[in-house]
PDB file of C-alpha atoms in Angstrom:
ATOM      1  CA  MET X   1       0.000   0.000   0.000  1.00  0.00           C
ATOM      2  CA  MET X   2       1.018   3.622  -0.513  1.00  0.00           C
ATOM      3  CA  GLY X   3       1.690   6.210   2.191  1.00  0.00           C
ATOM      4  CA  PRO X   4      -1.719   7.961   2.304  1.00  0.00           C
ATOM      5  CA  ALA X   5      -3.593   4.658   2.590  1.00  0.00           C
ATOM      6  CA  HIS X   6      -1.241   3.491   5.340  1.00  0.00           C
ATOM      7  CA  SER X   7      -1.777   6.690   7.330  1.00  0.00           C
ATOM      8  CA  LEU X   8      -5.549   6.612   6.936  1.00  0.00           C
ATOM      9  CA  SER X   9      -5.658   2.995   8.049  1.00  0.00           C
ATOM     10  CA  GLY X  10      -3.482   3.812  11.067  1.00  0.00           C
ATOM     11  CA  ALA X  11      -5.712   6.676  12.206  1.00  0.00           C
ATOM     12  CA  ALA X  12      -8.827   4.549  11.655  1.00  0.00           C
ATOM     13  CA  ALA X  13      -7.315   1.704  13.687  1.00  0.00           C
ATOM     14  CA  TRP X  14      -6.666   3.913  16.732  1.00  0.00           C
ATOM     15  CA  LEU X  15     -10.124   5.460  16.498  1.00  0.00           C
ATOM     16  CA  GLY X  16     -11.535   1.937  16.313  1.00  0.00           C
ATOM     17  CA  LEU X  17      -9.583   1.040  19.444  1.00  0.00           C
ATOM     18  CA  GLY X  18     -11.029   4.146  21.078  1.00  0.00           C
ATOM     19  CA  ALA X  19     -14.549   3.051  20.181  1.00  0.00           C
ATOM     20  CA  ALA X  20     -13.850  -0.398  21.651  1.00  0.00           C
ATOM     21  CA  ALA X  21     -12.503   1.179  24.835  1.00  0.00           C
ATOM     22  CA  ALA X  22     -15.626   3.323  25.156  1.00  0.00           C
ATOM     23  CA  ALA X  23     -17.845   0.274  24.647  1.00  0.00           C
ATOM     24  CA  ALA X  24     -15.921  -1.442  27.473  1.00  0.00           C
ATOM     25  CA  ASP X  25     -16.561   1.542  29.788  1.00  0.00           C
ATOM     26  CA  ARG X  26     -12.896   2.576  29.612  1.00  0.00           C
ATOM     27  CA  PRO X  27     -13.186   5.604  27.298  1.00  0.00           C
ATOM     28  CA  MET X  28     -10.064   7.442  26.224  1.00  0.00           C
ATOM     29  CA  PRO X  29      -9.809  11.116  27.179  1.00  0.00           C
ATOM     30  CA  TRP X  30     -10.316  13.087  23.982  1.00  0.00           C
ATOM     31  CA  PRO X  31      -6.666  14.269  23.835  1.00  0.00           C
ATOM     32  CA  VAL X  32      -5.508  10.623  23.957  1.00  0.00           C
ATOM     33  CA  LEU X  33      -7.909   9.794  21.144  1.00  0.00           C
ATOM     34  CA  VAL X  34      -6.659  12.671  18.971  1.00  0.00           C
ATOM     35  CA  VAL X  35      -2.961  12.332  19.740  1.00  0.00           C
ATOM     36  CA  GLY X  36      -3.092   8.538  19.475  1.00  0.00           C
ATOM     37  CA  ALA X  37      -4.786   8.728  16.072  1.00  0.00           C
ATOM     38  CA  LEU X  38      -2.142  11.142  14.773  1.00  0.00           C
ATOM     39  CA  ILE X  39       0.740   9.083  16.181  1.00  0.00           C
ATOM     40  CA  CYS X  40      -0.777   5.918  14.714  1.00  0.00           C
ATOM     41  CA  ALA X  41      -1.185   7.636  11.333  1.00  0.00           C
ATOM     42  CA  GLY X  42       2.478   8.630  11.405  1.00  0.00           C
ATOM     43  CA  ALA X  43       3.695   5.294  12.740  1.00  0.00           C
ATOM     44  CA  ALA X  44       1.858   3.551   9.900  1.00  0.00           C
ATOM     45  CA  LEU X  45       4.480   5.034   7.541  1.00  0.00           C
ATOM     46  CA  ALA X  46       7.497   4.053   9.639  1.00  0.00           C
ATOM     47  CA  PRO X  47       8.019   0.429   8.468  1.00  0.00           C
ATOM     48  CA  ASP X  48       8.959   1.819   5.047  1.00  0.00           C
ATOM     49  CA  LEU X  49      12.198   3.119   6.566  1.00  0.00           C
ATOM     50  CA  ASP X  50      13.729   0.291   4.543  1.00  0.00           C
ATOM     51  CA  HIS X  51      12.678   1.903   1.242  1.00  0.00           C
ATOM     52  CA  LYS X  52      14.625   4.855  -0.172  1.00  0.00           C
ATOM     53  CA  SER X  53      11.673   6.021  -2.292  1.00  0.00           C
ATOM     54  CA  ALA X  54       9.019   5.869   0.438  1.00  0.00           C
ATOM     55  CA  THR X  55       7.185   8.887   1.870  1.00  0.00           C
ATOM     56  CA  ILE X  56       9.144   8.638   5.116  1.00  0.00           C
ATOM     57  CA  SER X  57      12.455   8.930   3.249  1.00  0.00           C
ATOM     58  CA  ARG X  58      11.505  12.489   2.246  1.00  0.00           C
ATOM     59  CA  ALA X  59       9.940  13.524   5.547  1.00  0.00           C
ATOM     60  CA  PHE X  60      13.082  14.800   7.289  1.00  0.00           C
ATOM     61  CA  GLY X  61      15.292  15.695   4.358  1.00  0.00           C
ATOM     62  CA  PRO X  62      18.842  14.291   4.251  1.00  0.00           C
ATOM     63  CA  VAL X  63      18.502  12.813   7.747  1.00  0.00           C
ATOM     64  CA  SER X  64      15.656  10.479   6.798  1.00  0.00           C
ATOM     65  CA  ARG X  65      17.251   9.605   3.449  1.00  0.00           C
ATOM     66  CA  VAL X  66      20.470   8.535   5.168  1.00  0.00           C
ATOM     67  CA  LEU X  67      18.511   6.665   7.844  1.00  0.00           C
ATOM     68  CA  CYS X  68      16.513   4.816   5.178  1.00  0.00           C
ATOM     69  CA  GLY X  69      19.757   3.710   3.541  1.00  0.00           C
ATOM     70  CA  ILE X  70      21.098   2.425   6.858  1.00  0.00           C
ATOM     71  CA  ILE X  71      17.873   0.566   7.713  1.00  0.00           C
ATOM     72  CA  ASP X  72      17.725  -0.912   4.217  1.00  0.00           C
ATOM     73  CA  ALA X  73      21.278  -2.269   4.577  1.00  0.00           C
ATOM     74  CA  LEU X  74      20.577  -3.564   8.089  1.00  0.00           C
ATOM     75  CA  SER X  75      17.368  -5.279   6.982  1.00  0.00           C
ATOM     76  CA  HIS X  76      19.116  -6.876   4.029  1.00  0.00           C
ATOM     77  CA  SER X  77      21.897  -8.155   6.293  1.00  0.00           C
ATOM     78  CA  VAL X  78      19.409  -9.666   8.736  1.00  0.00           C
ATOM     79  CA  TYR X  79      17.526 -11.274   5.859  1.00  0.00           C
ATOM     80  CA  LYS X  80      20.660 -12.876   4.447  1.00  0.00           C
ATOM     81  CA  ALA X  81      21.748 -14.106   7.864  1.00  0.00           C
ATOM     82  CA  THR X  82      18.403 -15.698   8.760  1.00  0.00           C
ATOM     83  CA  ARG X  83      16.740 -16.748   5.511  1.00  0.00           C
ATOM     84  CA  GLY X  84      15.465 -20.301   5.278  1.00  0.00           C
ATOM     85  CA  HIS X  85      16.001 -22.828   2.514  1.00  0.00           C
ATOM     86  CA  GLY X  86      12.825 -21.681   0.754  1.00  0.00           C
ATOM     87  CA  ASP X  87      13.502 -17.944   0.950  1.00  0.00           C
ATOM     88  CA  PRO X  88      14.725 -16.401  -2.319  1.00  0.00           C
ATOM     89  CA  ARG X  89      17.871 -14.305  -2.653  1.00  0.00           C
ATOM     90  CA  ARG X  90      17.275 -10.543  -2.493  1.00  0.00           C
ATOM     91  CA  ASN X  91      19.141  -7.406  -3.509  1.00  0.00           C
ATOM     92  CA  GLY X  92      17.639  -5.140  -0.834  1.00  0.00           C
ATOM     93  CA  GLY X  93      15.924  -5.113   2.525  1.00  0.00           C
ATOM     94  CA  HIS X  94      12.497  -3.710   1.659  1.00  0.00           C
ATOM     95  CA  ARG X  95       9.612  -5.588   3.296  1.00  0.00           C
ATOM     96  CA  THR X  96      11.832  -7.627   5.572  1.00  0.00           C
ATOM     97  CA  LEU X  97      12.913  -6.689   9.109  1.00  0.00           C
ATOM     98  CA  THR X  98      10.843  -3.515   9.563  1.00  0.00           C
ATOM     99  CA  HIS X  99       7.744  -5.291   8.271  1.00  0.00           C
ATOM    100  CA  THR X 100       7.531  -7.806  11.105  1.00  0.00           C
ATOM    101  CA  ALA X 101       5.451  -7.924  14.277  1.00  0.00           C
ATOM    102  CA  LEU X 102       8.650  -8.300  16.299  1.00  0.00           C
ATOM    103  CA  TRP X 103       9.998  -5.008  14.924  1.00  0.00           C
ATOM    104  CA  ALA X 104       6.698  -3.263  15.739  1.00  0.00           C
ATOM    105  CA  LEU X 105       6.808  -4.476  19.340  1.00  0.00           C
ATOM    106  CA  LEU X 106      10.454  -3.493  19.794  1.00  0.00           C
ATOM    107  CA  ILE X 107       9.940  -0.003  18.359  1.00  0.00           C
ATOM    108  CA  GLY X 108       6.832   0.547  20.490  1.00  0.00           C
ATOM    109  CA  ALA X 109       8.571  -0.662  23.639  1.00  0.00           C
ATOM    110  CA  GLY X 110      11.544   1.563  22.891  1.00  0.00           C
ATOM    111  CA  ALA X 111       9.303   4.598  22.440  1.00  0.00           C
ATOM    112  CA  SER X 112       7.480   3.893  25.713  1.00  0.00           C
ATOM    113  CA  GLY X 113      10.755   3.492  27.563  1.00  0.00           C
ATOM    114  CA  LEU X 114      12.109   6.708  26.074  1.00  0.00           C
ATOM    115  CA  ALA X 115       8.938   8.624  26.956  1.00  0.00           C
ATOM    116  CA  VAL X 116       9.060   7.467  30.600  1.00  0.00           C
ATOM    117  CA  THR X 117      12.778   7.934  31.171  1.00  0.00           C
ATOM    118  CA  GLY X 118      13.516  10.866  28.914  1.00  0.00           C
ATOM    119  CA  GLY X 119      11.046  13.381  30.317  1.00  0.00           C
ATOM    120  CA  ARG X 120       9.256  16.157  28.476  1.00  0.00           C
ATOM    121  CA  TRP X 121      11.804  16.603  25.696  1.00  0.00           C
ATOM    122  CA  ALA X 122      11.659  12.919  24.828  1.00  0.00           C
ATOM    123  CA  VAL X 123       7.858  13.105  24.652  1.00  0.00           C
ATOM    124  CA  LEU X 124       8.094  16.206  22.461  1.00  0.00           C
ATOM    125  CA  GLY X 125      10.562  14.429  20.181  1.00  0.00           C
ATOM    126  CA  ILE X 126       8.287  11.405  19.768  1.00  0.00           C
ATOM    127  CA  LEU X 127       5.303  13.655  19.088  1.00  0.00           C
ATOM    128  CA  PHE X 128       7.243  15.829  16.627  1.00  0.00           C
ATOM    129  CA  VAL X 129       8.430  12.872  14.528  1.00  0.00           C
ATOM    130  CA  HIS X 130       4.965  11.360  14.332  1.00  0.00           C
ATOM    131  CA  MET X 131       3.160  14.666  13.735  1.00  0.00           C
ATOM    132  CA  VAL X 132       5.418  15.327  10.744  1.00  0.00           C
ATOM    133  CA  LEU X 133       4.772  11.822   9.427  1.00  0.00           C
ATOM    134  CA  ALA X 134       1.016  12.248   9.993  1.00  0.00           C
ATOM    135  CA  VAL X 135       1.078  15.451   7.935  1.00  0.00           C
ATOM    136  CA  GLU X 136       3.070  13.697   5.200  1.00  0.00           C
ATOM    137  CA  GLY X 137       0.589  10.829   5.112  1.00  0.00           C
ATOM    138  CA  LEU X 138      -2.807  12.395   5.781  1.00  0.00           C
ATOM    139  CA  LEU X 139      -2.170  15.728   4.030  1.00  0.00           C
ATOM    140  CA  TRP X 140       0.154  14.352   1.402  1.00  0.00           C
ATOM    141  CA  ARG X 141      -0.980  16.608  -1.442  1.00  0.00           C
ATOM    142  CA  ALA X 142      -0.396  19.764   0.603  1.00  0.00           C
ATOM    143  CA  ALA X 143       2.830  18.397   2.088  1.00  0.00           C
ATOM    144  CA  ARG X 144       4.332  17.699  -1.336  1.00  0.00           C
ATOM    145  CA  THR X 145       3.628  21.211  -2.557  1.00  0.00           C
ATOM    146  CA  SER X 146       4.903  22.874   0.637  1.00  0.00           C
ATOM    147  CA  SER X 147       8.469  23.338   1.794  1.00  0.00           C
ATOM    148  CA  ASP X 148       9.882  20.835   4.260  1.00  0.00           C
ATOM    149  CA  VAL X 149      10.453  23.646   6.742  1.00  0.00           C
ATOM    150  CA  LEU X 150       6.743  24.482   6.847  1.00  0.00           C
ATOM    151  CA  VAL X 151       5.859  20.836   7.468  1.00  0.00           C
ATOM    152  CA  TRP X 152       8.463  20.625  10.253  1.00  0.00           C
ATOM    153  CA  LEU X 153       7.147  23.839  11.826  1.00  0.00           C
ATOM    154  CA  LEU X 154       3.617  22.450  11.739  1.00  0.00           C
ATOM    155  CA  GLY X 155       4.847  19.227  13.332  1.00  0.00           C
ATOM    156  CA  ALA X 156       6.787  21.071  16.041  1.00  0.00           C
ATOM    157  CA  THR X 157       3.897  23.416  16.818  1.00  0.00           C
ATOM    158  CA  SER X 158       1.421  20.552  16.966  1.00  0.00           C
ATOM    159  CA  ALA X 159       3.722  18.528  19.231  1.00  0.00           C
ATOM    160  CA  TRP X 160       4.158  21.463  21.642  1.00  0.00           C
ATOM    161  CA  ILE X 161       0.443  22.243  21.823  1.00  0.00           C
ATOM    162  CA  LEU X 162      -0.661  18.616  22.161  1.00  0.00           C
ATOM    163  CA  ALA X 163       1.924  17.879  24.857  1.00  0.00           C
ATOM    164  CA  GLY X 164       0.614  20.870  26.786  1.00  0.00           C
ATOM    165  CA  VAL X 165      -2.961  19.625  26.483  1.00  0.00           C
ATOM    166  CA  LEU X 166      -2.014  16.104  27.586  1.00  0.00           C
ATOM    167  CA  ASP X 167      -0.155  17.474  30.611  1.00  0.00           C
ATOM    168  CA  GLU X 168      -3.351  18.989  32.003  1.00  0.00           C
ATOM    169  CA  PRO X 169      -4.873  16.903  34.851  1.00  0.00           C
ATOM    170  CA  GLY X 170      -7.238  14.245  33.523  1.00  0.00           C
ATOM    171  CA  ASN X 171      -6.289  14.815  29.885  1.00  0.00           C
ATOM    172  CA  GLY X 172      -4.349  11.622  29.383  1.00  0.00           C
ATOM    173  CA  ALA X 173      -0.660  11.838  30.299  1.00  0.00           C
ATOM    174  CA  GLY X 174      -1.333   9.027  32.766  1.00  0.00           C
ATOM    175  CA  TRP X 175      -3.962   7.205  30.712  1.00  0.00           C
ATOM    176  CA  LEU X 176      -4.042   3.415  31.090  1.00  0.00           C
ATOM    177  CA  PHE X 177      -0.848   3.276  33.166  1.00  0.00           C
ATOM    178  CA  THR X 178      -1.719   5.172  36.333  1.00  0.00           C
ATOM    179  CA  GLU X 179       1.172   4.565  38.727  1.00  0.00           C
ATOM    180  CA  PRO X 180       3.497   7.506  39.507  1.00  0.00           C
ATOM    181  CA  GLY X 181       6.306   7.686  36.962  1.00  0.00           C
ATOM    182  CA  GLN X 182       4.291   5.916  34.258  1.00  0.00           C
ATOM    183  CA  GLU X 183       3.093   9.063  32.508  1.00  0.00           C
ATOM    184  CA  TYR X 184       3.232   8.666  28.734  1.00  0.00           C
ATOM    185  CA  LEU X 185       4.011   4.954  28.968  1.00  0.00           C
ATOM    186  CA  TRP X 186       1.039   4.476  26.617  1.00  0.00           C
ATOM    187  CA  LEU X 187       2.752   6.364  23.766  1.00  0.00           C
ATOM    188  CA  GLY X 188       4.219   3.119  22.485  1.00  0.00           C
ATOM    189  CA  LEU X 189       0.771   1.596  21.891  1.00  0.00           C
ATOM    190  CA  PRO X 190      -0.239   3.678  18.836  1.00  0.00           C
ATOM    191  CA  ILE X 191       3.274   3.167  17.460  1.00  0.00           C
ATOM    192  CA  VAL X 192       2.927  -0.613  17.697  1.00  0.00           C
ATOM    193  CA  LEU X 193      -0.590  -0.485  16.263  1.00  0.00           C
ATOM    194  CA  GLY X 194       0.443   1.768  13.378  1.00  0.00           C
ATOM    195  CA  ALA X 195       3.305  -0.532  12.399  1.00  0.00           C
ATOM    196  CA  LEU X 196       1.101  -3.630  12.581  1.00  0.00           C
ATOM    197  CA  VAL X 197      -1.616  -1.981  10.502  1.00  0.00           C
ATOM    198  CA  HIS X 198       1.038  -1.099   7.913  1.00  0.00           C
ATOM    199  CA  ASP X 199       2.149  -4.737   7.804  1.00  0.00           C
ATOM    200  CA  ILE X 200      -1.421  -5.990   7.442  1.00  0.00           C
ATOM    201  CA  GLY X 201      -2.026  -3.517   4.640  1.00  0.00           C
ATOM    202  CA  ASP X 202       1.076  -4.688   2.798  1.00  0.00           C
ATOM    203  CA  ALA X 203       0.014  -8.297   3.343  1.00  0.00           C
ATOM    204  CA  LEU X 204      -3.053  -7.560   1.209  1.00  0.00           C
ATOM    205  CA  THR X 205      -0.894  -6.599  -1.769  1.00  0.00           C
ATOM    206  CA  VAL X 206       0.664  -8.857  -4.384  1.00  0.00           C
ATOM    207  CA  SER X 207       3.965  -9.375  -2.552  1.00  0.00           C
ATOM    208  CA  GLY X 208       2.546 -10.195   0.884  1.00  0.00           C
ATOM    209  CA  CYS X 209       4.390  -9.347   4.106  1.00  0.00           C
ATOM    210  CA  PRO X 210       6.624 -11.419   6.446  1.00  0.00           C
ATOM    211  CA  ILE X 211       4.752 -10.365   9.587  1.00  0.00           C
ATOM    212  CA  LEU X 212       5.463 -13.593  11.485  1.00  0.00           C
ATOM    213  CA  TRP X 213       9.268 -13.660  11.112  1.00  0.00           C
ATOM    214  CA  PRO X 214      11.227 -15.521  12.466  1.00  0.00           C
ATOM    215  CA  ILE X 215       8.594 -18.278  12.729  1.00  0.00           C
ATOM    216  CA  PRO X 216       9.350 -20.810   9.944  1.00  0.00           C
ATOM    217  CA  ILE X 217       6.490 -21.537   7.535  1.00  0.00           C
ATOM    218  CA  ALA X 218       6.812 -23.815   4.482  1.00  0.00           C
ATOM    219  CA  ARG X 219      10.621 -23.874   4.714  1.00  0.00           C
ATOM    220  CA  LYS X 220      10.688 -20.081   4.808  1.00  0.00           C
ATOM    221  CA  ARG X 221      11.553 -17.796   7.713  1.00  0.00           C
ATOM    222  CA  TRP X 222      10.404 -14.755   5.724  1.00  0.00           C
ATOM    223  CA  TYR X 223       7.094 -16.251   4.598  1.00  0.00           C
ATOM    224  CA  PRO X 224       4.999 -13.549   2.810  1.00  0.00           C
ATOM    225  CA  VAL X 225       1.758 -13.706   4.783  1.00  0.00           C
ATOM    226  CA  GLY X 226      -1.366 -12.693   2.861  1.00  0.00           C
ATOM    227  CA  PRO X 227      -4.770 -13.786   1.578  1.00  0.00           C
ATOM    228  CA  PRO X 228      -5.157 -16.005  -1.497  1.00  0.00           C
ATOM    229  CA  LYS X 229      -3.467 -14.384  -4.497  1.00  0.00           C
ATOM    230  CA  ALA X 230      -6.819 -13.795  -6.222  1.00  0.00           C
ATOM    231  CA  MET X 231      -7.777 -11.448  -3.367  1.00  0.00           C
ATOM    232  CA  ARG X 232      -4.601  -9.350  -3.461  1.00  0.00           C
ATOM    233  CA  PHE X 233      -4.073  -6.053  -5.272  1.00  0.00           C
ATOM    234  CA  LYS X 234      -1.178  -3.929  -6.484  1.00  0.00           C
ATOM    235  CA  ALA X 235      -0.006  -1.028  -4.326  1.00  0.00           C
ATOM    236  CA  GLY X 236      -1.540   2.214  -5.577  1.00  0.00           C
ATOM    237  CA  SER X 237      -4.228   0.404  -7.572  1.00  0.00           C
ATOM    238  CA  ARG X 238      -7.816   1.611  -7.980  1.00  0.00           C
ATOM    239  CA  ILE X 239      -8.943  -0.794  -5.254  1.00  0.00           C
ATOM    240  CA  GLU X 240      -6.642   0.938  -2.788  1.00  0.00           C
ATOM    241  CA  VAL X 241      -7.454   4.494  -3.863  1.00  0.00           C
ATOM    242  CA  LYS X 242     -11.149   4.216  -4.743  1.00  0.00           C
ATOM    243  CA  VAL X 243     -12.308   1.566  -2.264  1.00  0.00           C
ATOM    244  CA  LEU X 244      -9.990   1.135   0.703  1.00  0.00           C
ATOM    245  CA  MET X 245      -9.079   4.762   1.371  1.00  0.00           C
ATOM    246  CA  PRO X 246     -12.727   5.966   1.437  1.00  0.00           C
ATOM    247  CA  ALA X 247     -13.593   2.944   3.596  1.00  0.00           C
ATOM    248  CA  PHE X 248     -10.826   3.829   6.077  1.00  0.00           C
ATOM    249  CA  ALA X 249     -12.079   7.421   6.246  1.00  0.00           C
ATOM    250  CA  VAL X 250     -15.690   6.388   6.858  1.00  0.00           C
ATOM    251  CA  LEU X 251     -14.785   3.735   9.420  1.00  0.00           C
ATOM    252  CA  GLY X 252     -12.472   6.166  11.183  1.00  0.00           C
ATOM    253  CA  GLY X 253     -15.179   8.822  11.358  1.00  0.00           C
ATOM    254  CA  ILE X 254     -17.778   6.423  12.741  1.00  0.00           C
ATOM    255  CA  SER X 255     -15.282   4.979  15.214  1.00  0.00           C
ATOM    256  CA  GLY X 256     -14.288   8.468  16.357  1.00  0.00           C
ATOM    257  CA  LEU X 257     -17.902   9.319  17.125  1.00  0.00           C
ATOM    258  CA  GLY X 258     -18.226   6.056  19.006  1.00  0.00           C
ATOM    259  CA  ALA X 259     -15.036   6.725  20.941  1.00  0.00           C
ATOM    260  CA  LEU X 260     -16.397  10.116  22.002  1.00  0.00           C
ATOM    261  CA  GLU X 261     -19.700   8.380  22.924  1.00  0.00           C
ATOM    262  CA  LEU X 262     -21.661  10.548  20.508  1.00  0.00           C
ATOM    263  CA  ILE X 263     -23.326   7.519  18.908  1.00  0.00           C
TER     264      ILE X 263
END
């Protein structure tokens, strides 16, 4: 799937989780719902760090381009070192390491740990990165016609304002994890969810996605999980743009209303 579809699916997934939490009488404070949806939308682009032409490679200028090259090389090295007898040879690392459930869990856990131990500036950094990615994914047409500096300023401003809102009593800094010192521990959850939603979206495409690595399946450690080939589609196809993206938007809107207990 392409960047905009990934971001829309990420936001819809968090809003759906918010609706489920409300139905279970554990509603999210509205700032958690909003911030979580934006983080999840941004995190749904992050697995493509292994692709030099992906949306995320352009998001932070030379820094993200260099990082994408490093992650691509790392992913390729891990693939070569762990591939099974049935796994084909590859020339790059796209759709390998960063497209696994294990990677999603590790990145989410790392973000949670950083948010708890790093204080306000760590939280602002996590929010800034994901706000920029959310803008790149959800507002991709505007982002591509604007300068990078404007997108970064929007991300920084959004991160500062949202962190201030979350810090207010009852607004969600301590949501879900309520013990002293656990503020913002939940920030890793939308990051994990966004990465997993990205992987599931890619699994629906022609190439599939090795979500379950390193579990061996059919003599492959990088087995491309997905539905039957007749049900798959090409990334950027009409099914993605004309069917899935509108569906994600509608489902996200309905879920958001449910999460806010308006329906």
